[in-house]
Amino acid sequence: MDSFDLFEVAGAQLRLSSHAVLLHGFALPDVGELVPAIADIEAASPLRHMVTPGGLPMSVMSTSCGMLGWVTDQRGYRYTSVDPETRKPWPVMPEAFASLAIRAAAEAGFPGFEPDACLINHYAPGARMSLHQDKDEQDFAAPIVSVSLGMSATFLFGGLERSDRVARVPLHHGDVVVWGGADRLRYHGIMSLKDAPHPLLGSERINLTFRKAG
Ligand code: MD3
Ligand code: FE
């Protein structure tokens, strides 16, 4: 008898919550365009371990593209129009990035998304992101779109209070998640990555996070 794996159906949508949707494999058709564009951005605004206001370097390495880039240093978290390392504007957001984010947002029920910031996070084995809220943006009405590439990770999906119980959601190469509305300020994080090399990207996970920050 024929059989197929439910979790391998391209285009499957998993509703994580009222305003949070996982679009399984949604970015796969764009990977060939995304990966070289990421390399170009990182040639202009190099990856760096940013330092939290508490003075500790983050385990992930980051850069940005778009009109605004998210930064953290001893002075705090904020968005800037200039990369503090290069003292130049962040690289322009590639059309393929914006297009993917806008299509994913619309698919998840958020038409008219206008991302002005794309944070690029690189995770090596052992890198993690502890539970936090994204609240450095001007307007919480816009959704956030996240694109996962390379090694799989376990996403931690919490509630509106740090102490709320946390769901674990596996995120794979090509997955896109969209959060808005009531879910926009949920606590979230990424568990320490285990080393399970990906055929295209090796021992690395890349996450693109699109936001309307300004
Ligand atoms: C859920 N990055 O950069 S993106 C971040 O995979 C960040 O690199 C993670 O959290 C990563 O701030 C997760 C997913 C994400 C982003 C914003 C959210 C999930 C969210 C806002 C509300 C709820
Ligand atoms: Fe976040």
Tab-separated table of C-alpha atoms and ligand atoms in Angstrom:
chain	number	residue	atom	x	y	z
A	1	MET	CA	0.000	0.000	0.000
A	2	ASP	CA	1.204	3.534	-0.780
A	3	SER	CA	2.053	5.659	2.177
A	4	PHE	CA	3.529	9.050	2.799
A	5	ASP	CA	4.860	10.956	5.751
A	6	LEU	CA	2.380	13.619	6.843
A	7	PHE	CA	5.180	15.842	8.089
A	8	GLU	CA	6.866	15.870	4.691
A	9	VAL	CA	3.884	17.308	2.847
A	10	ALA	CA	5.124	20.575	1.331
A	11	GLY	CA	2.826	23.456	2.056
A	12	ALA	CA	1.452	22.075	5.310
A	13	GLN	CA	0.344	24.773	7.688
A	14	LEU	CA	0.404	24.279	11.435
A	15	ARG	CA	-1.479	26.791	13.575
A	16	LEU	CA	0.595	27.191	16.737
A	17	SER	CA	-1.869	29.600	18.305
A	18	SER	CA	-4.608	32.085	17.304
A	19	HIS	CA	-2.192	34.394	15.440
A	20	ALA	CA	0.883	32.191	14.953
A	21	VAL	CA	1.263	29.935	11.923
A	22	LEU	CA	4.067	27.576	10.858
A	23	LEU	CA	4.320	27.317	7.055
A	24	HIS	CA	6.244	24.105	6.567
A	25	GLY	CA	8.749	24.328	3.695
A	26	PHE	CA	7.365	27.655	2.499
A	27	ALA	CA	10.852	29.072	1.780
A	28	LEU	CA	12.201	25.980	-0.029
A	29	PRO	CA	11.604	27.345	-3.560
A	30	ASP	CA	13.581	30.490	-2.611
A	31	VAL	CA	16.612	28.868	-0.951
A	32	GLY	CA	18.748	29.050	-4.104
A	33	GLU	CA	18.271	32.804	-4.182
A	34	LEU	CA	18.419	33.400	-0.418
A	35	VAL	CA	21.747	31.708	0.336
A	36	PRO	CA	23.952	33.750	-2.057
A	37	ALA	CA	22.101	36.933	-1.063
A	38	ILE	CA	22.902	36.215	2.598
A	39	ALA	CA	26.588	35.802	1.670
A	40	ASP	CA	26.556	39.193	-0.116
A	41	ILE	CA	25.015	40.915	2.913
A	42	GLU	CA	27.570	39.340	5.233
A	43	ALA	CA	30.419	40.463	2.963
A	44	ALA	CA	29.221	44.079	3.409
A	45	SER	CA	28.117	43.960	7.080
A	46	PRO	CA	29.999	41.084	8.706
A	47	LEU	CA	28.542	38.689	11.253
A	48	ARG	CA	29.439	39.538	14.839
A	49	HIS	CA	28.713	38.335	18.354
A	50	MET	CA	26.777	41.285	19.746
A	51	VAL	CA	27.000	42.030	23.443
A	52	THR	CA	23.912	42.161	25.660
A	53	PRO	CA	23.328	45.144	27.980
A	54	GLY	CA	24.534	42.820	30.765
A	55	GLY	CA	27.924	42.640	29.019
A	56	LEU	CA	27.804	39.040	27.803
A	57	PRO	CA	28.448	38.183	24.144
A	58	MET	CA	25.522	36.386	22.499
A	59	SER	CA	26.197	32.826	21.339
A	60	VAL	CA	24.580	33.563	17.963
A	61	MET	CA	26.337	35.710	15.359
A	62	SER	CA	24.244	38.429	13.745
A	63	THR	CA	23.979	41.057	11.070
A	64	SER	CA	21.088	42.851	9.377
A	65	CYS	CA	19.793	44.217	6.123
A	66	GLY	CA	17.076	46.723	5.339
A	67	MET	CA	16.496	50.319	6.430
A	68	LEU	CA	16.908	49.324	10.088
A	69	GLY	CA	19.078	46.787	11.859
A	70	TRP	CA	18.667	45.418	15.388
A	71	VAL	CA	21.682	45.933	17.612
A	72	THR	CA	22.592	45.337	21.223
A	73	ASP	CA	25.561	46.625	23.195
A	74	GLN	CA	26.255	47.819	26.738
A	75	ARG	CA	23.857	50.734	26.116
A	76	GLY	CA	20.891	48.482	25.362
A	77	TYR	CA	18.772	47.028	22.579
A	78	ARG	CA	17.696	49.233	19.652
A	79	TYR	CA	17.339	49.610	15.910
A	80	THR	CA	19.852	51.705	13.942
A	81	SER	CA	20.022	52.815	10.306
A	82	VAL	CA	23.831	52.529	10.342
A	83	ASP	CA	25.848	49.393	11.137
A	84	PRO	CA	27.929	50.396	14.190
A	85	GLU	CA	30.808	48.154	12.992
A	86	THR	CA	31.121	49.467	9.407
A	87	ARG	CA	29.582	52.914	10.124
A	88	LYS	CA	27.708	52.482	6.837
A	89	PRO	CA	24.015	51.932	6.223
A	90	TRP	CA	22.917	48.310	6.536
A	91	PRO	CA	22.875	46.479	3.174
A	92	VAL	CA	19.687	46.923	1.175
A	93	MET	CA	17.071	44.224	1.774
A	94	PRO	CA	17.129	42.009	-1.341
A	95	GLU	CA	13.876	41.906	-3.304
A	96	ALA	CA	13.747	38.105	-2.848
A	97	PHE	CA	13.805	38.562	0.973
A	98	ALA	CA	11.027	41.159	1.036
A	99	SER	CA	8.925	39.174	-1.425
A	100	LEU	CA	9.175	35.984	0.635
A	101	ALA	CA	8.297	37.774	3.888
A	102	ILE	CA	5.321	39.576	2.344
A	103	ARG	CA	3.951	36.391	0.730
A	104	ALA	CA	4.359	34.408	3.964
A	105	ALA	CA	2.637	37.106	6.034
A	106	ALA	CA	-0.272	37.247	3.579
A	107	GLU	CA	-0.557	33.432	3.589
A	108	ALA	CA	-0.802	33.542	7.389
A	109	GLY	CA	-3.524	36.204	7.359
A	110	PHE	CA	-1.466	39.411	7.549
A	111	PRO	CA	-1.819	41.164	4.181
A	112	GLY	CA	0.103	44.386	3.551
A	113	PHE	CA	3.201	43.554	5.655
A	114	GLU	CA	5.951	46.126	5.022
A	115	PRO	CA	9.183	44.807	6.587
A	116	ASP	CA	11.899	47.436	7.065
A	117	ALA	CA	14.325	45.250	9.032
A	118	CYS	CA	15.757	41.766	8.550
A	119	LEU	CA	17.931	40.350	11.310
A	120	ILE	CA	20.173	37.481	10.197
A	121	ASN	CA	21.174	35.112	13.012
A	122	HIS	CA	23.726	32.310	12.584
A	123	TYR	CA	23.719	29.407	15.020
A	124	ALA	CA	26.649	27.001	15.361
A	125	PRO	CA	26.205	23.812	17.409
A	126	GLY	CA	25.658	24.830	21.050
A	127	ALA	CA	24.365	28.321	20.214
A	128	ARG	CA	21.005	29.231	21.710
A	129	MET	CA	18.665	32.123	22.329
A	130	SER	CA	17.171	32.373	25.775
A	131	LEU	CA	13.520	33.157	26.392
A	132	HIS	CA	12.687	36.797	25.534
A	133	GLN	CA	10.047	39.065	23.999
A	134	ASP	CA	10.586	41.150	20.857
A	135	LYS	CA	9.552	44.610	21.976
A	136	ASP	CA	12.115	47.003	20.499
A	137	GLU	CA	9.842	47.779	17.526
A	138	GLN	CA	7.715	50.956	17.270
A	139	ASP	CA	4.470	49.253	16.393
A	140	PHE	CA	3.322	45.847	17.618
A	141	ALA	CA	0.458	45.752	15.079
A	142	ALA	CA	2.744	44.371	12.344
A	143	PRO	CA	3.559	40.646	12.378
A	144	ILE	CA	7.031	39.089	12.567
A	145	VAL	CA	8.125	36.582	9.926
A	146	SER	CA	10.912	34.106	10.653
A	147	VAL	CA	12.662	31.903	8.063
A	148	SER	CA	14.742	28.892	9.149
A	149	LEU	CA	17.591	27.554	6.994
A	150	GLY	CA	20.109	24.773	7.539
A	151	MET	CA	20.201	22.659	10.697
A	152	SER	CA	16.972	22.034	12.549
A	153	ALA	CA	16.307	23.718	15.870
A	154	THR	CA	13.840	23.443	18.711
A	155	PHE	CA	11.838	26.633	19.021
A	156	LEU	CA	10.498	27.527	22.459
A	157	PHE	CA	7.053	29.044	22.266
A	158	GLY	CA	5.977	30.571	25.549
A	159	GLY	CA	3.185	32.824	26.739
A	160	LEU	CA	2.836	36.486	27.631
A	161	GLU	CA	4.507	35.960	31.016
A	162	ARG	CA	8.018	34.603	31.371
A	163	SER	CA	6.743	31.987	33.820
A	164	ASP	CA	4.090	30.605	31.405
A	165	ARG	CA	4.617	27.067	30.211
A	166	VAL	CA	6.612	26.678	27.010
A	167	ALA	CA	5.831	24.511	23.976
A	168	ARG	CA	8.697	22.998	21.985
A	169	VAL	CA	8.294	23.262	18.203
A	170	PRO	CA	10.868	21.749	15.819
A	171	LEU	CA	11.858	24.129	12.995
A	172	HIS	CA	13.459	22.723	9.861
A	173	HIS	CA	15.213	24.018	6.740
A	174	GLY	CA	12.710	26.054	4.708
A	175	ASP	CA	10.163	26.517	7.479
A	176	VAL	CA	8.581	29.946	7.892
A	177	VAL	CA	6.732	31.093	11.003
A	178	VAL	CA	4.503	34.155	11.186
A	179	TRP	CA	3.457	35.750	14.492
A	180	GLY	CA	1.138	38.685	14.958
A	181	GLY	CA	-1.825	40.013	16.854
A	182	ALA	CA	-2.340	38.370	20.211
A	183	ASP	CA	0.858	36.282	19.788
A	184	ARG	CA	3.201	39.138	18.875
A	185	LEU	CA	4.531	39.601	22.415
A	186	ARG	CA	4.877	35.969	23.392
A	187	TYR	CA	8.095	34.885	25.070
A	188	HIS	CA	10.160	32.714	22.739
A	189	GLY	CA	13.630	31.280	22.325
A	190	ILE	CA	15.784	28.629	20.649
A	191	MET	CA	17.214	25.622	22.500
A	192	SER	CA	20.941	24.926	22.298
A	193	LEU	CA	21.531	23.536	18.801
A	194	LYS	CA	22.684	19.975	18.480
A	195	ASP	CA	25.151	19.172	15.736
A	196	ALA	CA	23.271	17.362	12.972
A	197	PRO	CA	24.861	18.767	9.803
A	198	HIS	CA	22.551	19.873	7.012
A	199	PRO	CA	23.315	18.740	3.428
A	200	LEU	CA	23.389	22.315	2.042
A	201	LEU	CA	24.589	24.452	4.979
A	202	GLY	CA	26.620	22.006	7.091
A	203	SER	CA	26.841	22.580	10.864
A	204	GLU	CA	24.978	25.830	10.778
A	205	ARG	CA	21.475	27.223	11.225
A	206	ILE	CA	20.527	30.578	9.726
A	207	ASN	CA	17.412	32.443	10.805
A	208	LEU	CA	16.043	35.478	9.005
A	209	THR	CA	13.644	37.553	11.108
A	210	PHE	CA	11.607	40.185	9.279
A	211	ARG	CA	10.059	43.016	11.219
A	212	LYS	CA	8.473	46.381	10.786
A	213	ALA	CA	10.689	48.140	13.295
A	214	GLY	CA	10.277	51.838	12.470
B	1	MD3	C1	7.410	34.444	18.615
B	1	MD3	N1	15.174	34.733	16.850
B	1	MD3	O1	16.036	37.300	16.807
B	1	MD3	S1	12.755	33.832	15.307
B	1	MD3	C2	15.107	37.029	17.582
B	1	MD3	O2	15.390	31.595	15.427
B	1	MD3	C3	14.642	35.625	17.675
B	1	MD3	O3	16.816	33.205	15.606
B	1	MD3	C4	14.874	33.347	16.898
B	1	MD3	O4	13.820	35.346	18.485
B	1	MD3	C5	15.739	32.657	15.901
B	1	MD3	O5	14.533	37.859	18.289
B	1	MD3	C6	13.446	33.027	16.702
B	1	MD3	C7	11.191	33.620	15.761
B	1	MD3	C8	10.378	34.612	16.482
B	1	MD3	C9	10.544	35.949	16.363
B	1	MD3	C10	9.661	36.786	17.000
B	1	MD3	C11	8.602	36.298	17.751
B	1	MD3	C12	9.356	34.119	17.230
B	1	MD3	C13	8.452	34.948	17.871
B	1	MD3	C14	7.667	37.136	18.395
B	1	MD3	C15	6.635	36.616	19.113
B	1	MD3	C16	6.502	35.259	19.239
B	2	FE	FE	12.934	37.131	19.291
